Short mmCIF file of C-alpha atoms and ligand atoms in Angstrom, two decimals:
data_model
loop_
_atom_site.label_atom_id
_atom_site.label_comp_id
_atom_site.label_asym_id
_atom_site.label_seq_id
_atom_site.Cartn_x
_atom_site.Cartn_y
_atom_site.Cartn_z
CA MET A 1 -8.18 13.17 -35.32
CA ALA A 2 -10.26 12.95 -32.15
CA THR A 3 -10.39 16.15 -30.18
CA ILE A 4 -10.56 15.96 -26.42
CA THR A 5 -12.62 18.75 -24.93
CA LYS A 6 -12.19 19.38 -21.26
CA ARG A 7 -15.65 19.71 -19.85
CA LEU A 8 -16.32 22.47 -17.35
CA LEU A 9 -19.19 20.70 -15.64
CA LEU A 10 -19.27 17.25 -14.11
CA SER A 11 -22.83 16.60 -15.30
CA ASP A 12 -21.69 16.90 -18.92
CA LEU A 13 -18.68 14.68 -18.34
CA VAL A 14 -20.96 12.02 -16.85
CA SER A 15 -23.77 12.22 -19.40
CA THR A 16 -21.80 12.81 -22.58
CA ASP A 17 -18.65 10.81 -22.06
CA LYS A 18 -20.48 7.89 -20.34
CA ILE A 19 -17.62 7.35 -17.94
CA ASP A 20 -17.62 4.08 -15.99
CA GLN A 21 -14.81 4.98 -13.59
CA VAL A 22 -14.26 7.98 -11.38
CA PRO A 23 -11.52 10.15 -12.96
CA SER A 24 -8.37 10.26 -10.81
CA ASN A 25 -8.78 13.90 -9.74
CA TYR A 26 -11.98 12.92 -7.87
CA ILE A 27 -10.44 10.03 -5.92
CA ARG A 28 -9.83 10.60 -2.20
CA PRO A 29 -6.84 9.07 -0.43
CA ILE A 30 -7.79 5.73 1.19
CA THR A 31 -8.00 7.15 4.73
CA GLN A 32 -10.41 9.91 3.65
CA ARG A 33 -13.03 7.86 1.82
CA PRO A 34 -16.67 7.78 2.89
CA ASN A 35 -16.78 4.13 4.09
CA LEU A 36 -20.43 3.83 3.11
CA GLN A 37 -20.99 0.49 4.87
CA SER A 38 -20.36 1.89 8.34
CA VAL A 39 -23.12 4.52 8.24
CA VAL A 40 -25.58 4.45 11.13
CA ARG A 41 -29.33 4.70 10.53
CA ASP A 42 -30.40 7.00 13.33
CA SER A 43 -32.52 10.10 13.15
CA ILE A 44 -32.40 13.77 14.00
CA PRO A 45 -35.28 15.46 15.89
CA LEU A 46 -38.40 16.31 13.87
CA ILE A 47 -39.99 19.45 15.31
CA ASP A 48 -43.58 20.44 14.60
CA LEU A 49 -43.72 24.22 14.14
CA HIS A 50 -47.52 24.30 14.27
CA ASN A 51 -47.42 25.62 17.85
CA LEU A 52 -44.66 28.17 17.37
CA PHE A 53 -47.18 31.01 17.46
CA GLY A 54 -49.65 29.56 19.96
CA PRO A 55 -49.83 29.26 23.74
CA ASN A 56 -47.30 26.40 23.66
CA ARG A 57 -44.53 28.43 22.03
CA GLY A 58 -42.30 27.80 25.05
CA GLN A 59 -42.34 24.04 24.43
CA VAL A 60 -41.36 24.44 20.80
CA ILE A 61 -38.54 26.83 21.79
CA ASP A 62 -37.30 24.20 24.29
CA GLN A 63 -37.29 21.52 21.59
CA ILE A 64 -35.38 23.78 19.24
CA GLY A 65 -32.87 24.66 21.97
CA ARG A 66 -32.28 21.01 22.83
CA ALA A 67 -31.87 20.05 19.17
CA CYS A 68 -29.37 22.90 18.61
CA ARG A 69 -27.35 21.87 21.68
CA ASP A 70 -27.43 18.09 21.27
CA TYR A 71 -27.51 17.62 17.47
CA GLY A 72 -26.83 20.93 15.72
CA PHE A 73 -29.44 19.62 13.25
CA PHE A 74 -33.21 19.17 13.22
CA GLN A 75 -36.09 18.78 10.78
CA VAL A 76 -39.22 20.92 10.75
CA LYS A 77 -42.76 20.13 9.63
CA ASN A 78 -45.88 22.31 9.52
CA HIS A 79 -43.68 25.26 8.64
CA SER A 80 -44.88 28.35 6.78
CA VAL A 81 -43.60 27.47 3.27
CA PRO A 82 -46.42 26.27 0.95
CA GLU A 83 -46.09 22.83 -0.69
CA LEU A 84 -46.58 24.32 -4.15
CA THR A 85 -43.74 26.80 -3.60
CA ILE A 86 -41.49 23.86 -2.67
CA SER A 87 -42.49 21.66 -5.60
CA ASN A 88 -42.09 24.55 -8.07
CA MET A 89 -38.60 25.21 -6.69
CA MET A 90 -37.57 21.58 -7.01
CA GLN A 91 -38.96 21.34 -10.55
CA THR A 92 -37.19 24.56 -11.55
CA ALA A 93 -33.87 23.15 -10.29
CA ARG A 94 -34.46 19.91 -12.21
CA ASP A 95 -35.37 21.82 -15.39
CA PHE A 96 -32.30 24.04 -15.04
CA PHE A 97 -29.89 21.11 -14.79
CA ASN A 98 -31.61 19.43 -17.76
CA LEU A 99 -30.92 22.39 -20.07
CA PRO A 100 -28.38 21.88 -22.86
CA GLU A 101 -24.77 22.39 -21.80
CA GLN A 102 -24.34 25.64 -23.77
CA GLU A 103 -27.40 27.14 -22.18
CA ARG A 104 -26.29 26.31 -18.62
CA LEU A 105 -22.74 27.50 -19.27
CA LYS A 106 -23.96 31.07 -19.82
CA ASN A 107 -24.00 31.25 -16.02
CA TYR A 108 -20.57 29.67 -15.46
CA SER A 109 -17.89 31.26 -13.25
CA ASP A 110 -15.26 29.90 -10.85
CA ASP A 111 -14.95 33.21 -8.96
CA PRO A 112 -16.45 32.72 -5.45
CA GLN A 113 -17.05 36.47 -5.10
CA LYS A 114 -19.59 36.48 -7.96
CA THR A 115 -23.12 36.77 -6.67
CA THR A 116 -24.73 34.51 -9.31
CA ARG A 117 -22.74 31.64 -10.75
CA LEU A 118 -22.79 28.08 -11.93
CA SER A 119 -19.74 26.05 -10.96
CA THR A 120 -18.58 22.58 -10.08
CA SER A 121 -17.05 20.75 -7.11
CA PHE A 122 -16.47 23.33 -4.31
CA ASN A 123 -13.76 25.87 -5.21
CA ILE A 124 -11.75 24.63 -8.18
CA ARG A 125 -9.25 27.48 -7.72
CA THR A 126 -7.99 26.19 -4.36
CA GLU A 127 -8.92 22.53 -3.87
CA LYS A 128 -6.69 19.49 -4.50
CA VAL A 129 -9.34 16.79 -4.96
CA ALA A 130 -12.56 17.51 -6.83
CA ASN A 131 -16.07 16.76 -5.56
CA TRP A 132 -18.88 14.99 -7.41
CA ARG A 133 -21.17 17.99 -7.68
CA ASP A 134 -22.24 20.89 -9.92
CA TYR A 135 -24.01 23.84 -8.34
CA LEU A 136 -25.72 27.09 -9.12
CA ARG A 137 -25.18 29.63 -6.36
CA LEU A 138 -27.40 32.70 -6.01
CA HIS A 139 -27.47 35.65 -3.65
CA CYS A 140 -31.13 36.32 -2.95
CA TYR A 141 -31.62 39.04 -0.34
CA PRO A 142 -32.45 41.85 -0.85
CA ILE A 143 -33.96 40.19 -3.87
CA GLU A 144 -34.13 43.35 -6.04
CA ASN A 145 -30.31 43.64 -5.89
CA PHE A 146 -29.78 40.23 -7.48
CA VAL A 147 -32.81 38.99 -9.40
CA HIS A 148 -31.68 40.65 -12.64
CA GLU A 149 -28.53 38.44 -12.62
CA TRP A 150 -30.42 35.15 -12.28
CA PRO A 151 -30.95 32.77 -15.21
CA THR A 152 -33.98 33.42 -17.42
CA ASN A 153 -34.05 29.87 -18.71
CA PRO A 154 -36.20 27.96 -17.72
CA THR A 155 -38.58 30.87 -18.31
CA SER A 156 -40.24 30.49 -14.91
CA PHE A 157 -36.89 30.44 -13.09
CA ARG A 158 -36.97 33.95 -11.62
CA ALA A 159 -40.62 33.81 -10.58
CA HIS A 160 -40.40 30.43 -8.86
CA VAL A 161 -37.07 31.05 -7.18
CA ALA A 162 -38.15 34.51 -6.00
CA GLU A 163 -41.28 33.07 -4.46
CA TYR A 164 -39.33 30.28 -2.79
CA CYS A 165 -36.62 32.43 -1.28
CA THR A 166 -39.04 35.05 -0.03
CA SER A 167 -41.07 32.35 1.69
CA VAL A 168 -37.98 30.59 3.13
CA ARG A 169 -36.69 33.91 4.43
CA GLY A 170 -39.87 34.18 6.51
CA LEU A 171 -39.12 30.77 8.03
CA ALA A 172 -35.47 31.71 8.62
CA VAL A 173 -36.47 34.83 10.56
CA GLN A 174 -38.91 32.81 12.70
CA LEU A 175 -36.23 30.24 13.47
CA ILE A 176 -33.61 32.87 14.31
CA GLU A 177 -36.02 34.47 16.78
CA ALA A 178 -36.73 31.07 18.31
CA ILE A 179 -33.00 30.28 18.57
CA SER A 180 -32.38 33.67 20.21
CA GLU A 181 -35.07 32.95 22.80
CA SER A 182 -33.80 29.43 23.38
CA LEU A 183 -30.42 30.91 24.39
CA GLY A 184 -32.13 33.14 26.95
CA LEU A 185 -31.50 36.20 24.77
CA GLU A 186 -34.03 38.74 23.60
CA LYS A 187 -36.06 37.45 20.65
CA GLU A 188 -34.61 40.17 18.39
CA TYR A 189 -31.00 39.85 19.57
CA ILE A 190 -29.53 37.68 16.81
CA GLY A 191 -31.53 39.38 14.05
CA ARG A 192 -30.20 42.77 15.19
CA GLN A 193 -26.59 41.59 15.02
CA LEU A 194 -26.90 40.61 11.36
CA GLY A 195 -26.74 44.13 9.95
CA LYS A 196 -28.95 44.31 6.88
CA HIS A 197 -29.12 40.47 6.69
CA ALA A 198 -28.19 38.38 3.66
CA GLN A 199 -29.45 35.17 2.09
CA HIS A 200 -27.72 32.89 -0.39
CA MET A 201 -28.87 29.66 -1.90
CA ALA A 202 -27.38 26.81 -3.84
CA LEU A 203 -28.99 24.42 -6.29
CA ASN A 204 -26.80 21.33 -5.86
CA TYR A 205 -26.78 18.70 -8.58
CA TYR A 206 -25.07 15.38 -7.80
CA PRO A 207 -24.92 13.12 -10.90
CA PRO A 208 -24.93 9.32 -10.51
CA CYS A 209 -21.41 8.13 -9.74
CA PRO A 210 -19.86 4.85 -10.96
CA GLN A 211 -17.72 4.44 -7.79
CA PRO A 212 -19.38 6.27 -4.87
CA ASP A 213 -16.93 4.74 -2.36
CA LEU A 214 -14.05 6.76 -3.77
CA THR A 215 -15.38 10.31 -3.68
CA TYR A 216 -17.83 12.78 -2.15
CA GLY A 217 -20.59 15.06 -3.32
CA LEU A 218 -19.28 17.29 -0.54
CA PRO A 219 -16.74 16.11 2.06
CA GLY A 220 -17.29 16.73 5.80
CA HIS A 221 -17.63 20.46 6.50
CA THR A 222 -19.50 22.92 8.66
CA ASP A 223 -21.59 25.71 7.14
CA LEU A 224 -20.13 29.19 7.61
CA ASN A 225 -23.41 31.07 7.79
CA LEU A 226 -25.96 31.47 10.59
CA ILE A 227 -28.48 28.74 9.82
CA THR A 228 -29.05 26.56 6.77
CA ILE A 229 -32.50 25.46 5.60
CA LEU A 230 -32.07 22.46 3.33
CA LEU A 231 -34.61 21.10 0.88
CA GLN A 232 -33.67 17.72 -0.59
CA ASP A 233 -35.37 15.52 -3.16
CA GLN A 234 -36.26 11.90 -2.40
CA VAL A 235 -32.76 10.50 -2.93
CA PRO A 236 -30.71 10.04 0.27
CA GLY A 237 -27.19 11.47 0.51
CA LEU A 238 -26.91 13.83 3.47
CA GLN A 239 -24.98 12.49 6.49
CA VAL A 240 -24.46 14.19 9.83
CA LEU A 241 -21.71 13.46 12.36
CA ARG A 242 -23.06 12.43 15.75
CA ASN A 243 -20.99 10.90 18.57
CA GLY A 244 -18.24 10.04 16.12
CA HIS A 245 -20.56 8.24 13.65
CA TRP A 246 -21.99 9.38 10.34
CA VAL A 247 -25.79 9.29 10.50
CA ALA A 248 -27.77 9.25 7.22
CA VAL A 249 -30.65 11.74 7.18
CA ASP A 250 -33.27 10.22 4.93
CA PRO A 251 -35.64 12.57 3.11
CA VAL A 252 -39.13 13.21 4.51
CA PRO A 253 -41.49 14.96 2.04
CA ASN A 254 -42.34 18.61 2.82
CA THR A 255 -39.94 18.91 5.72
CA PHE A 256 -36.83 21.06 5.83
CA ILE A 257 -33.56 20.13 7.48
CA ILE A 258 -32.21 22.95 9.60
CA ASN A 259 -28.64 23.18 10.80
CA ILE A 260 -26.68 25.57 12.93
CA GLY A 261 -23.82 27.29 11.13
CA ASP A 262 -20.55 28.71 12.44
CA GLN A 263 -22.00 32.17 13.21
CA ILE A 264 -24.53 30.74 15.71
CA GLN A 265 -21.74 28.72 17.30
CA VAL A 266 -19.79 31.99 17.76
CA MET A 267 -22.74 34.08 19.01
CA SER A 268 -23.81 31.32 21.42
CA ASN A 269 -20.21 31.16 22.72
CA ASP A 270 -20.09 27.41 21.93
CA LYS A 271 -23.42 26.50 23.57
CA TYR A 272 -24.65 25.42 20.16
CA LYS A 273 -22.37 23.58 17.77
CA SER A 274 -21.99 23.92 14.01
CA VAL A 275 -21.88 20.20 13.22
CA LEU A 276 -19.92 18.40 10.52
CA HIS A 277 -21.99 17.03 7.68
CA ARG A 278 -21.32 15.72 4.19
CA ALA A 279 -23.07 14.61 1.01
CA VAL A 280 -22.33 11.16 -0.43
CA VAL A 281 -23.27 10.03 -3.91
CA ASN A 282 -24.71 6.80 -5.32
CA CYS A 283 -24.44 4.62 -8.43
CA ASP A 284 -27.77 5.03 -10.09
CA LYS A 285 -29.67 8.15 -9.16
CA GLU A 286 -29.01 11.84 -9.63
CA ARG A 287 -29.73 13.90 -6.50
CA ILE A 288 -30.78 17.52 -6.07
CA SER A 289 -30.53 19.45 -2.82
CA ILE A 290 -31.30 23.12 -2.29
CA PRO A 291 -29.74 24.73 0.77
CA THR A 292 -30.68 28.28 1.79
CA PHE A 293 -27.84 29.90 3.71
CA TYR A 294 -29.13 32.65 5.96
CA CYS A 295 -26.28 35.03 6.81
CA PRO A 296 -25.22 38.31 8.34
CA SER A 297 -24.46 41.06 5.81
CA PRO A 298 -20.72 41.39 5.06
CA GLU A 299 -20.16 44.43 7.31
CA ALA A 300 -21.95 42.90 10.34
CA VAL A 301 -19.71 42.45 13.38
CA ILE A 302 -20.05 38.98 14.87
CA GLY A 303 -18.86 37.81 18.27
CA PRO A 304 -20.11 35.95 21.36
CA ALA A 305 -23.27 37.53 22.85
CA PRO A 306 -22.13 39.53 25.93
CA GLU A 307 -24.88 37.91 28.04
CA LEU A 308 -23.36 34.49 27.36
CA VAL A 309 -19.83 35.49 28.38
CA THR A 310 -19.08 35.07 32.10
CA ASP A 311 -16.02 34.60 34.32
CA ASP A 312 -16.61 30.85 34.16
CA GLU A 313 -17.31 30.86 30.43
CA PRO A 314 -15.05 33.48 28.87
CA ALA A 315 -15.40 34.48 25.22
CA VAL A 316 -14.24 31.59 23.02
CA TYR A 317 -14.03 33.75 19.86
CA ARG A 318 -12.87 37.21 18.96
CA GLN A 319 -15.01 39.68 17.05
CA PHE A 320 -14.79 39.78 13.27
CA THR A 321 -16.82 40.97 10.32
CA TYR A 322 -18.79 38.39 8.40
CA GLY A 323 -17.02 39.58 5.23
CA GLU A 324 -13.68 38.52 6.75
CA TYR A 325 -15.03 35.10 7.69
CA TYR A 326 -16.58 34.60 4.25
CA GLU A 327 -13.32 35.26 2.46
CA LYS A 328 -11.33 32.84 4.67
CA PHE A 329 -13.98 30.15 4.18
CA TRP A 330 -13.82 30.19 0.38
CA ASN A 331 -10.04 30.48 0.20
CA ARG A 332 -9.36 27.27 2.10
CA GLY A 333 -11.14 25.05 -0.50
CA LEU A 334 -12.66 22.76 2.19
CA ALA A 335 -9.11 21.56 2.98
CA THR A 336 -9.93 22.00 6.66
CA GLU A 337 -13.34 21.03 7.95
CA SER A 338 -14.09 24.29 9.77
CA CYS A 339 -12.75 27.87 9.90
CA LEU A 340 -13.68 28.55 13.51
CA ASP A 341 -10.19 27.90 14.84
CA MET A 342 -8.93 30.92 12.86
CA PHE A 343 -11.16 33.22 14.96
CA MET A 344 -10.43 32.13 18.53
CA ALA A 345 -10.10 34.74 21.29
CA THR A 346 -6.49 35.25 22.32
C1 LIG B 1 -24.10 22.28 1.62
C2 LIG B 1 -24.49 20.94 2.09
C3 LIG B 1 -25.74 18.91 1.79
C4 LIG B 1 -26.55 18.21 0.78
O1 LIG B 1 -24.42 22.62 0.45
O2 LIG B 1 -23.45 23.01 2.41
O3 LIG B 1 -24.10 20.57 3.17
O4 LIG B 1 -27.24 17.27 1.17
N1 LIG B 1 -25.28 20.18 1.32
O5 LIG B 1 -26.47 18.56 -0.40
NI1 LIG B 2 -23.27 22.19 4.31
#
């Protein structure tokens, strides 16, 4: 008698069972499908960080400010993260997702509160329709609190990921200072509000999909954290909403894609927007993306910066702890695109 094993991970369903149709639990209702033909080929600003620490810092800050206000997204080149650190990170992610199923499953958990875990879709405990993605999520700052939980296979995993997240944290801090300045705040303002600071990352694995028109890698959402620094491989898939149209952001080697998350939208009192974005999948190529989510620590109190609240522009949001926001975000299972409307000022 044939036994049917329910597979925990999508990658194993796709590679082992050789499916040629998207299973019904991944299919979106007709009105919510990605409509891949109508995507616009536009671009988001590409900012050269070479001058961030030179006499022309002001110009770079202006470019960052404009990009945050008008796009909520930008790319950076000539940043401080070495090419080798990036290529080692990407190779480590590829090697991890190529491990045998049993080896990967040692890290499996569907509990969003776990600080190191491999899972699938987004939050399988709360969502109605599944997403075409597996992911390994890691907390990575302060690194010594978490590194002992990380996978040890591939054997270089901890060393390469530690090097990558330490280096990307340096870039995150530079960008947060620049964003603070671009809002007319003290350079240290945002950093100070973050408590002890926190940093999470995801290794996203999107397998090839037989019917990419019916499903998403990730449906439209905003990121809950402060800023996201995304590394993607050479396979397109990220789309950003701009003026009501989905714009495909094609990969450029050795650049990062930066986006504003909900916490910057709150602190900036809506001057900067946390923009909707999504990941679509394709028929023939697997895709890996590695977002770093830079965040406040859970006890940090977040609210609009007092200097940006005036009689004409009253506080749009109330104060809350990041821990409270984080819990609401995971519990809604991406059923709503953003959580910000749960934190409005009354
Ligand atoms: C995310 C995300 C986009 C991508 O993980 O929050 O938006 O291209 N990822 O994988
Ligand atoms: Ni995102």
